[in-house]
Amino acid sequence: MTMGEQSGAPSSLRLLDAAFDAGVNFFDSAEMYPVPQRSETRGRSEELLGRWLRARRAPRDQVVVATKVAGPSGQMTWIRGGPTFLDSQNITKAIDGSLRRLGVDYLDLYQIHWPDRYVPMFGETEYDPSCQYTSVPMEEQLEALGRAIDSGKIRYIGLSNETPYGLMKFLQLSKDFQLRSKLLTVQNSYNLLCRNFDSGLAECCHHERISLLAYSPMAMGILSGKYHSSDDCGPPEGRMNLFEGRYSEGESRYKLQSPKVKLAVKEYTQIASKYGISPATLAIAFVLRHPLVASAVFGATKLWQLYDVLQAARIHLPEEILVEINDVHARYSNPCP
């Protein structure tokens, strides 16, 4: 998500090399990346990933390539004119565009980035029925995705920023299109500051055998503690500072000045210090321990950040740490929904 904007081509390729060498084999992108999104950089993240795939020459079956189609957005006019709906034509064009930028014959996982209907997202927590608008039927979207599977362009389907209703409705309808076995994942935010997944979606995923791809496991870097380690609001090259005022989706959810966020991050940082691990390692390890999580979808702009995150795959959080984490969560519940 940061590659092509915050992270340039040389550093992005080095990061991808280092991640793959360390055992990372799942790479997630989107047609609208990098962020903050703008017309000049649209699609650059996919292009860099494709450039790396060609240079690395890794066997195709050893790399899981995932990307996403943008939902309705009148603001991003540079994506198919700023689609006002996610219909069959938009899905088909988006798939072909991603295949071209990535330079691959097929996509392992293709995800709907956000629903084509009103849902509370990016900091919103309450559903407002009056905000609903006429949306493209899920049946039309599934039909388009099914054709792409039949033609060999995509292998599996995923959802993102979804609700329990949306997931269950897609699963119900997927049976009519013989696609139930192809719908595998939901990619939603999940981290120490946002555990909403556990309230409703977790039960759906458990019984329906859907895996969570946990995005923002570091809460946009907040859980590293770097934004609250002093009074100067963190390093200027930090994403929340570097793009201040330009990334509304992130800023609406991750409020750096929120007292609850500050207090929660302080206590999680203290827990990490007490047990001799970095705050980043604690944050990622917490996500990876979840039985429904298939992958923690993280980003890094520096090699040392990557290695800090990878350390989380090598540790096991003992029960006493989880007790302390849950105590903090009980007092500062989901400050970044």
mmCIF file of C-alpha atoms in Angstrom:
data_model
loop_
_atom_site.group_PDB
_atom_site.id
_atom_site.type_symbol
_atom_site.label_atom_id
_atom_site.label_comp_id
_atom_site.label_asym_id
_atom_site.label_seq_id
_atom_site.Cartn_x
_atom_site.Cartn_y
_atom_site.Cartn_z
ATOM 1 C CA MET A 1 0.000 0.000 0.000
ATOM 2 C CA THR A 2 2.927 2.357 0.584
ATOM 3 C CA MET A 3 5.043 1.135 -2.316
ATOM 4 C CA GLY A 4 5.182 3.717 -5.059
ATOM 5 C CA GLU A 5 4.564 6.702 -2.783
ATOM 6 C CA GLN A 6 6.157 6.575 0.650
ATOM 7 C CA SER A 7 8.538 3.864 -0.519
ATOM 8 C CA GLY A 8 10.267 4.314 -3.887
ATOM 9 C CA ALA A 9 11.102 1.611 -6.417
ATOM 10 C CA PRO A 10 14.602 0.622 -5.173
ATOM 11 C CA SER A 11 13.591 0.336 -1.524
ATOM 12 C CA SER A 12 10.318 -1.428 -2.420
ATOM 13 C CA LEU A 13 12.147 -4.080 -4.417
ATOM 14 C CA ARG A 14 14.652 -4.601 -1.587
ATOM 15 C CA LEU A 15 11.825 -5.003 0.901
ATOM 16 C CA LEU A 16 10.043 -7.547 -1.293
ATOM 17 C CA ASP A 17 13.279 -9.503 -1.718
ATOM 18 C CA ALA A 18 13.955 -9.528 2.011
ATOM 19 C CA ALA A 19 10.378 -10.545 2.833
ATOM 20 C CA PHE A 20 10.404 -13.407 0.341
ATOM 21 C CA ASP A 21 13.819 -14.590 1.558
ATOM 22 C CA ALA A 22 12.417 -14.664 5.096
ATOM 23 C CA GLY A 23 9.502 -16.889 4.061
ATOM 24 C CA VAL A 24 6.761 -14.378 3.245
ATOM 25 C CA ASN A 25 4.813 -15.670 0.247
ATOM 26 C CA PHE A 26 1.545 -13.696 0.365
ATOM 27 C CA PHE A 27 1.560 -10.242 -1.248
ATOM 28 C CA ASP A 28 -1.542 -8.059 -1.180
ATOM 29 C CA SER A 29 -2.124 -5.029 -3.384
ATOM 30 C CA ALA A 30 -5.028 -3.061 -4.909
ATOM 31 C CA GLU A 31 -5.717 -1.182 -8.085
ATOM 32 C CA MET A 32 -6.030 2.119 -6.170
ATOM 33 C CA TYR A 33 -2.673 1.799 -4.356
ATOM 34 C CA PRO A 34 -0.453 3.462 -3.269
ATOM 35 C CA VAL A 35 -2.001 5.705 -0.651
ATOM 36 C CA PRO A 36 -2.698 8.507 -0.245
ATOM 37 C CA GLN A 37 -4.341 7.849 -3.579
ATOM 38 C CA ARG A 38 -3.839 10.282 -6.459
ATOM 39 C CA SER A 39 -4.014 10.087 -10.226
ATOM 40 C CA GLU A 40 -0.244 10.391 -10.717
ATOM 41 C CA THR A 41 0.536 7.227 -8.751
ATOM 42 C CA ARG A 42 -2.548 5.087 -9.320
ATOM 43 C CA GLY A 43 -1.593 1.462 -9.992
ATOM 44 C CA ARG A 44 2.055 1.961 -9.113
ATOM 45 C CA SER A 45 1.988 -0.549 -6.244
ATOM 46 C CA GLU A 46 0.794 -3.307 -8.552
ATOM 47 C CA GLU A 47 3.392 -2.303 -11.143
ATOM 48 C CA LEU A 48 6.206 -2.525 -8.586
ATOM 49 C CA LEU A 49 5.025 -5.908 -7.376
ATOM 50 C CA GLY A 50 4.893 -7.106 -10.984
ATOM 51 C CA ARG A 51 8.367 -5.727 -11.625
ATOM 52 C CA TRP A 52 9.660 -7.639 -8.612
ATOM 53 C CA LEU A 53 7.952 -10.872 -9.700
ATOM 54 C CA ARG A 54 9.678 -10.692 -13.077
ATOM 55 C CA ALA A 55 13.077 -9.813 -11.620
ATOM 56 C CA ARG A 56 12.891 -12.423 -8.857
ATOM 57 C CA ARG A 57 11.738 -15.191 -11.212
ATOM 58 C CA ALA A 58 10.246 -17.088 -8.321
ATOM 59 C CA PRO A 59 8.146 -20.078 -9.352
ATOM 60 C CA ARG A 60 4.629 -18.746 -9.772
ATOM 61 C CA ASP A 61 3.116 -21.380 -7.514
ATOM 62 C CA GLN A 62 5.358 -20.225 -4.654
ATOM 63 C CA VAL A 63 3.925 -16.701 -4.580
ATOM 64 C CA VAL A 64 0.334 -15.887 -3.638
ATOM 65 C CA VAL A 65 -0.667 -12.697 -5.464
ATOM 66 C CA ALA A 66 -3.737 -10.874 -4.152
ATOM 67 C CA THR A 67 -5.249 -7.594 -5.235
ATOM 68 C CA LYS A 68 -8.513 -5.711 -4.979
ATOM 69 C CA VAL A 69 -11.080 -3.911 -7.120
ATOM 70 C CA ALA A 70 -12.074 -0.427 -5.952
ATOM 71 C CA GLY A 71 -15.674 0.019 -4.900
ATOM 72 C CA PRO A 72 -17.851 3.032 -5.682
ATOM 73 C CA SER A 73 -15.866 6.260 -5.506
ATOM 74 C CA GLY A 74 -16.859 9.496 -7.146
ATOM 75 C CA GLN A 75 -13.628 11.071 -5.880
ATOM 76 C CA MET A 76 -11.097 8.802 -7.612
ATOM 77 C CA THR A 77 -12.028 9.919 -11.114
ATOM 78 C CA TRP A 78 -8.789 8.440 -12.494
ATOM 79 C CA ILE A 79 -10.132 4.908 -11.849
ATOM 80 C CA ARG A 80 -12.574 4.191 -14.663
ATOM 81 C CA GLY A 81 -14.008 7.687 -14.419
ATOM 82 C CA GLY A 82 -14.653 7.422 -10.691
ATOM 83 C CA PRO A 83 -17.159 4.540 -10.747
ATOM 84 C CA THR A 84 -20.400 5.229 -8.971
ATOM 85 C CA PHE A 85 -21.125 1.516 -8.737
ATOM 86 C CA LEU A 86 -19.290 -1.814 -8.850
ATOM 87 C CA ASP A 87 -21.042 -3.620 -11.675
ATOM 88 C CA SER A 88 -19.954 -6.453 -13.945
ATOM 89 C CA GLN A 89 -18.291 -4.156 -16.472
ATOM 90 C CA ASN A 90 -16.205 -2.387 -13.813
ATOM 91 C CA ILE A 91 -15.101 -5.677 -12.252
ATOM 92 C CA THR A 92 -14.047 -7.110 -15.615
ATOM 93 C CA LYS A 93 -12.078 -3.989 -16.569
ATOM 94 C CA ALA A 94 -10.429 -3.880 -13.149
ATOM 95 C CA ILE A 95 -9.285 -7.507 -13.371
ATOM 96 C CA ASP A 96 -7.766 -6.967 -16.803
ATOM 97 C CA GLY A 97 -6.011 -3.815 -15.589
ATOM 98 C CA SER A 98 -4.507 -5.565 -12.567
ATOM 99 C CA LEU A 99 -3.323 -8.497 -14.668
ATOM 100 C CA ARG A 100 -1.609 -6.075 -17.038
ATOM 101 C CA ARG A 101 0.104 -4.032 -14.310
ATOM 102 C CA LEU A 102 1.214 -7.114 -12.394
ATOM 103 C CA GLY A 103 2.326 -8.880 -15.549
ATOM 104 C CA VAL A 104 0.793 -12.204 -14.508
ATOM 105 C CA ASP A 105 -1.571 -14.645 -16.194
ATOM 106 C CA TYR A 106 -3.823 -15.066 -13.184
ATOM 107 C CA LEU A 107 -4.542 -13.649 -9.734
ATOM 108 C CA ASP A 108 -4.575 -16.048 -6.802
ATOM 109 C CA LEU A 109 -7.017 -14.002 -4.745
ATOM 110 C CA TYR A 110 -9.259 -11.211 -6.031
ATOM 111 C CA GLN A 111 -11.081 -9.109 -3.455
ATOM 112 C CA ILE A 112 -13.861 -6.534 -3.451
ATOM 113 C CA HIS A 113 -12.085 -3.678 -1.664
ATOM 114 C CA TRP A 114 -15.235 -2.272 -0.073
ATOM 115 C CA PRO A 115 -18.939 -3.013 -0.550
ATOM 116 C CA ASP A 116 -21.163 -1.466 -3.174
ATOM 117 C CA ARG A 117 -23.668 -0.460 -0.534
ATOM 118 C CA TYR A 118 -23.656 1.777 2.499
ATOM 119 C CA VAL A 119 -21.827 0.298 5.485
ATOM 120 C CA PRO A 120 -20.160 2.089 8.422
ATOM 121 C CA MET A 121 -16.422 2.146 7.669
ATOM 122 C CA PHE A 122 -13.146 3.847 8.645
ATOM 123 C CA GLY A 123 -14.093 5.041 12.110
ATOM 124 C CA GLU A 124 -17.874 4.875 11.797
ATOM 125 C CA THR A 125 -19.483 2.452 14.233
ATOM 126 C CA GLU A 126 -23.256 2.837 13.913
ATOM 127 C CA TYR A 127 -25.437 1.848 10.971
ATOM 128 C CA ASP A 128 -27.704 4.611 9.650
ATOM 129 C CA PRO A 129 -30.513 3.174 7.468
ATOM 130 C CA SER A 130 -31.104 6.561 5.844
ATOM 131 C CA CYS A 131 -27.645 6.388 4.212
ATOM 132 C CA GLN A 132 -28.425 3.332 2.103
ATOM 133 C CA TYR A 133 -28.435 3.864 -1.665
ATOM 134 C CA THR A 134 -29.333 1.787 -4.696
ATOM 135 C CA SER A 135 -26.480 -0.630 -5.186
ATOM 136 C CA VAL A 136 -25.438 -3.271 -7.694
ATOM 137 C CA PRO A 137 -26.865 -6.692 -6.788
ATOM 138 C CA MET A 138 -24.360 -9.081 -5.295
ATOM 139 C CA GLU A 139 -25.558 -11.603 -7.862
ATOM 140 C CA GLU A 140 -24.161 -9.469 -10.691
ATOM 141 C CA GLN A 141 -20.823 -9.151 -8.925
ATOM 142 C CA LEU A 142 -20.612 -12.900 -8.292
ATOM 143 C CA GLU A 143 -21.521 -13.632 -11.896
ATOM 144 C CA ALA A 144 -18.652 -11.414 -13.111
ATOM 145 C CA LEU A 145 -16.215 -13.021 -10.670
ATOM 146 C CA GLY A 146 -17.404 -16.475 -11.711
ATOM 147 C CA ARG A 147 -16.709 -15.699 -15.368
ATOM 148 C CA ALA A 148 -13.212 -14.545 -14.429
ATOM 149 C CA ILE A 149 -12.618 -17.829 -12.601
ATOM 150 C CA ASP A 150 -13.933 -19.838 -15.559
ATOM 151 C CA SER A 151 -11.586 -17.970 -17.907
ATOM 152 C CA GLY A 152 -8.592 -18.609 -15.641
ATOM 153 C CA LYS A 153 -8.011 -14.956 -14.719
ATOM 154 C CA ILE A 154 -8.588 -15.396 -10.985
ATOM 155 C CA ARG A 155 -8.501 -18.442 -8.702
ATOM 156 C CA TYR A 156 -10.307 -17.403 -5.524
ATOM 157 C CA ILE A 157 -12.532 -14.603 -4.225
ATOM 158 C CA GLY A 158 -12.257 -12.460 -1.126
ATOM 159 C CA LEU A 159 -14.204 -9.646 0.501
ATOM 160 C CA SER A 160 -12.878 -6.635 2.384
ATOM 161 C CA ASN A 161 -14.243 -4.072 4.837
ATOM 162 C CA GLU A 162 -17.290 -6.311 5.127
ATOM 163 C CA THR A 163 -19.952 -6.822 7.764
ATOM 164 C CA PRO A 164 -21.482 -10.062 9.086
ATOM 165 C CA TYR A 165 -24.543 -9.419 6.913
ATOM 166 C CA GLY A 166 -22.472 -8.845 3.784
ATOM 167 C CA LEU A 167 -20.334 -11.933 4.317
ATOM 168 C CA MET A 168 -23.282 -14.221 4.981
ATOM 169 C CA LYS A 169 -25.274 -12.834 2.046
ATOM 170 C CA PHE A 170 -22.351 -13.357 -0.331
ATOM 171 C CA LEU A 171 -21.920 -16.899 0.979
ATOM 172 C CA GLN A 172 -25.615 -17.645 0.531
ATOM 173 C CA LEU A 173 -25.677 -16.344 -3.046
ATOM 174 C CA SER A 174 -22.349 -17.926 -3.981
ATOM 175 C CA LYS A 175 -23.993 -21.349 -3.830
ATOM 176 C CA ASP A 176 -26.298 -20.357 -6.701
ATOM 177 C CA PHE A 177 -23.239 -19.668 -8.861
ATOM 178 C CA GLN A 178 -21.286 -22.768 -7.748
ATOM 179 C CA LEU A 179 -18.739 -20.417 -6.156
ATOM 180 C CA ARG A 180 -19.065 -21.341 -2.488
ATOM 181 C CA SER A 181 -15.734 -23.180 -2.485
ATOM 182 C CA LYS A 182 -14.062 -20.199 -4.159
ATOM 183 C CA LEU A 183 -14.978 -17.583 -1.516
ATOM 184 C CA LEU A 184 -12.190 -17.924 1.037
ATOM 185 C CA THR A 185 -11.339 -14.712 2.883
ATOM 186 C CA VAL A 186 -12.467 -11.432 4.369
ATOM 187 C CA GLN A 187 -9.885 -8.667 4.785
ATOM 188 C CA ASN A 188 -10.825 -6.380 7.670
ATOM 189 C CA SER A 189 -8.922 -4.290 10.160
ATOM 190 C CA TYR A 190 -7.777 -6.193 13.242
ATOM 191 C CA ASN A 191 -5.264 -5.058 15.841
ATOM 192 C CA LEU A 192 -4.845 -4.286 19.527
ATOM 193 C CA LEU A 193 -6.795 -1.045 19.041
ATOM 194 C CA CYS A 194 -9.524 -2.552 16.864
ATOM 195 C CA ARG A 195 -10.953 -5.946 17.776
ATOM 196 C CA ASN A 196 -14.433 -5.428 16.290
ATOM 197 C CA PHE A 197 -13.983 -8.578 14.202
ATOM 198 C CA ASP A 198 -14.433 -10.665 17.346
ATOM 199 C CA SER A 199 -17.910 -9.242 18.009
ATOM 200 C CA GLY A 200 -19.774 -10.653 15.007
ATOM 201 C CA LEU A 201 -17.660 -11.595 12.026
ATOM 202 C CA ALA A 202 -15.584 -14.093 13.973
ATOM 203 C CA GLU A 203 -18.533 -16.423 14.538
ATOM 204 C CA CYS A 204 -19.508 -16.228 10.857
ATOM 205 C CA CYS A 205 -15.954 -16.962 9.737
ATOM 206 C CA HIS A 206 -15.567 -19.855 12.156
ATOM 207 C CA HIS A 207 -18.708 -21.705 11.082
ATOM 208 C CA GLU A 208 -18.342 -20.906 7.384
ATOM 209 C CA ARG A 209 -14.581 -21.639 7.212
ATOM 210 C CA ILE A 210 -13.665 -18.140 6.065
ATOM 211 C CA SER A 211 -10.208 -16.846 6.984
ATOM 212 C CA LEU A 212 -9.447 -13.337 8.182
ATOM 213 C CA LEU A 213 -6.748 -11.368 6.415
ATOM 214 C CA ALA A 214 -6.029 -8.883 9.173
ATOM 215 C CA TYR A 215 -5.080 -5.534 7.679
ATOM 216 C CA SER A 216 -3.569 -2.688 9.669
ATOM 217 C CA PRO A 217 -2.213 -5.029 12.368
ATOM 218 C CA MET A 218 0.010 -2.158 13.514
ATOM 219 C CA ALA A 219 -2.830 0.413 13.384
ATOM 220 C CA MET A 220 -0.945 2.438 10.755
ATOM 221 C CA GLY A 221 2.205 2.276 12.854
ATOM 222 C CA ILE A 222 0.625 3.693 15.991
ATOM 223 C CA LEU A 223 1.240 0.473 17.921
ATOM 224 C CA SER A 224 4.994 0.841 17.385
ATOM 225 C CA GLY A 225 4.747 3.637 19.940
ATOM 226 C CA LYS A 226 6.627 6.051 17.691
ATOM 227 C CA TYR A 227 3.874 8.664 17.668
ATOM 228 C CA HIS A 228 3.540 8.753 21.442
ATOM 229 C CA SER A 229 7.114 8.220 22.639
ATOM 230 C CA SER A 230 7.664 11.973 23.101
ATOM 231 C CA ASP A 231 5.809 15.265 22.900
ATOM 232 C CA ASP A 232 6.687 15.946 19.261
ATOM 233 C CA CYS A 233 4.053 13.584 17.766
ATOM 234 C CA GLY A 234 6.575 11.191 16.309
ATOM 235 C CA PRO A 235 8.999 11.187 13.383
ATOM 236 C CA PRO A 236 8.203 13.519 10.464
ATOM 237 C CA GLU A 237 8.627 10.632 8.000
ATOM 238 C CA GLY A 238 5.914 8.629 9.772
ATOM 239 C CA ARG A 239 2.911 8.128 7.513
ATOM 240 C CA MET A 240 0.481 9.920 9.832
ATOM 241 C CA ASN A 241 2.748 12.995 9.804
ATOM 242 C CA LEU A 242 4.069 12.802 6.257
ATOM 243 C CA PHE A 243 0.574 12.705 4.746
ATOM 244 C CA GLU A 244 -1.307 14.698 7.357
ATOM 245 C CA GLY A 245 -4.533 16.022 5.874
ATOM 246 C CA ARG A 246 -4.218 13.860 2.750
ATOM 247 C CA TYR A 247 -5.372 10.463 3.975
ATOM 248 C CA SER A 248 -8.886 10.889 5.308
ATOM 249 C CA GLU A 249 -9.638 7.152 5.566
ATOM 250 C CA GLY A 250 -6.733 6.653 7.936
ATOM 251 C CA GLU A 251 -7.070 9.864 9.916
ATOM 252 C CA SER A 252 -10.782 9.320 10.552
ATOM 253 C CA ARG A 253 -10.025 6.002 12.242
ATOM 254 C CA TYR A 254 -6.602 6.534 13.827
ATOM 255 C CA LYS A 255 -6.853 9.691 15.908
ATOM 256 C CA LEU A 256 -3.395 10.331 17.334
ATOM 257 C CA GLN A 257 -4.603 12.858 19.880
ATOM 258 C CA SER A 258 -7.363 10.680 21.301
ATOM 259 C CA PRO A 259 -6.802 10.195 25.060
ATOM 260 C CA LYS A 260 -7.962 6.573 24.826
ATOM 261 C CA VAL A 261 -5.514 5.859 21.996
ATOM 262 C CA LYS A 262 -2.632 7.489 23.873
ATOM 263 C CA LEU A 263 -3.330 5.597 27.092
ATOM 264 C CA ALA A 264 -3.866 2.249 25.356
ATOM 265 C CA VAL A 265 -0.686 2.553 23.288
ATOM 266 C CA LYS A 266 1.292 3.546 26.376
ATOM 267 C CA GLU A 267 0.158 0.457 28.266
ATOM 268 C CA TYR A 268 0.708 -1.931 25.333
ATOM 269 C CA THR A 269 4.202 -0.469 24.935
ATOM 270 C CA GLN A 270 4.873 -1.069 28.616
ATOM 271 C CA ILE A 271 3.731 -4.694 28.308
ATOM 272 C CA ALA A 272 6.125 -5.223 25.397
ATOM 273 C CA SER A 273 8.987 -3.708 27.384
ATOM 274 C CA LYS A 274 8.186 -5.824 30.426
ATOM 275 C CA TYR A 275 8.516 -9.033 28.413
ATOM 276 C CA GLY A 276 11.547 -7.951 26.408
ATOM 277 C CA ILE A 277 9.992 -7.627 22.948
ATOM 278 C CA SER A 278 9.356 -4.632 20.721
ATOM 279 C CA PRO A 279 5.885 -3.050 20.587
ATOM 280 C CA ALA A 280 5.678 -3.987 16.885
ATOM 281 C CA THR A 281 6.460 -7.615 17.617
ATOM 282 C CA LEU A 282 3.825 -7.677 20.356
ATOM 283 C CA ALA A 283 1.207 -6.147 18.035
ATOM 284 C CA ILE A 284 1.830 -8.579 15.178
ATOM 285 C CA ALA A 285 2.171 -11.629 17.429
ATOM 286 C CA PHE A 286 -1.183 -10.791 19.003
ATOM 287 C CA VAL A 287 -2.836 -10.829 15.583
ATOM 288 C CA LEU A 288 -1.091 -14.020 14.415
ATOM 289 C CA ARG A 289 -2.216 -15.960 17.493
ATOM 290 C CA HIS A 290 -5.884 -15.605 16.443
ATOM 291 C CA PRO A 291 -7.130 -19.001 15.212
ATOM 292 C CA LEU A 292 -9.111 -17.449 12.342
ATOM 293 C CA VAL A 293 -6.289 -15.294 10.979
ATOM 294 C CA ALA A 294 -4.705 -16.589 7.767
ATOM 295 C CA SER A 295 -2.268 -13.687 7.436
ATOM 296 C CA ALA A 296 -1.363 -10.359 8.985
ATOM 297 C CA VAL A 297 -1.307 -7.897 6.092
ATOM 298 C CA PHE A 298 1.396 -5.443 7.125
ATOM 299 C CA GLY A 299 3.443 -2.793 5.390
ATOM 300 C CA ALA A 300 7.030 -1.646 5.899
ATOM 301 C CA THR A 301 9.097 1.135 4.389
ATOM 302 C CA LYS A 302 12.429 0.203 6.005
ATOM 303 C CA LEU A 303 14.249 -3.102 6.362
ATOM 304 C CA TRP A 304 14.530 -2.849 10.128
ATOM 305 C CA GLN A 305 10.741 -2.441 10.318
ATOM 306 C CA LEU A 306 10.296 -5.582 8.239
ATOM 307 C CA TYR A 307 12.622 -7.617 10.472
ATOM 308 C CA ASP A 308 10.878 -6.312 13.593
ATOM 309 C CA VAL A 309 7.545 -7.528 12.244
ATOM 310 C CA LEU A 310 8.914 -10.889 11.094
ATOM 311 C CA GLN A 311 10.166 -11.565 14.601
ATOM 312 C CA ALA A 312 6.530 -11.953 15.648
ATOM 313 C CA ALA A 313 6.239 -15.183 13.673
ATOM 314 C CA ARG A 314 8.962 -16.711 15.839
ATOM 315 C CA ILE A 315 7.473 -16.108 19.256
ATOM 316 C CA HIS A 316 4.533 -17.412 21.248
ATOM 317 C CA LEU A 317 2.651 -15.085 23.555
ATOM 318 C CA PRO A 318 2.224 -16.800 26.942
ATOM 319 C CA GLU A 319 -1.054 -16.633 28.812
ATOM 320 C CA GLU A 320 0.204 -14.014 31.270
ATOM 321 C CA ILE A 321 0.818 -11.538 28.422
ATOM 322 C CA LEU A 322 -2.647 -12.181 26.999
ATOM 323 C CA VAL A 323 -4.192 -11.546 30.417
ATOM 324 C CA GLU A 324 -2.466 -8.157 30.594
ATOM 325 C CA ILE A 325 -3.446 -7.318 27.004
ATOM 326 C CA ASN A 326 -7.085 -8.147 27.685
ATOM 327 C CA ASP A 327 -7.028 -6.025 30.828
ATOM 328 C CA VAL A 328 -5.951 -3.014 28.751
ATOM 329 C CA HIS A 329 -8.569 -3.857 26.122
ATOM 330 C CA ALA A 330 -11.296 -3.969 28.779
ATOM 331 C CA ARG A 331 -10.413 -0.436 29.885
ATOM 332 C CA TYR A 332 -9.765 1.079 26.439
ATOM 333 C CA SER A 333 -11.954 -0.986 24.158
ATOM 334 C CA ASN A 334 -11.529 -0.485 20.406
ATOM 335 C CA PRO A 335 -10.463 3.168 20.300
ATOM 336 C CA CYS A 336 -9.726 2.830 16.542
ATOM 337 C CA PRO A 337 -12.814 1.059 15.134
#
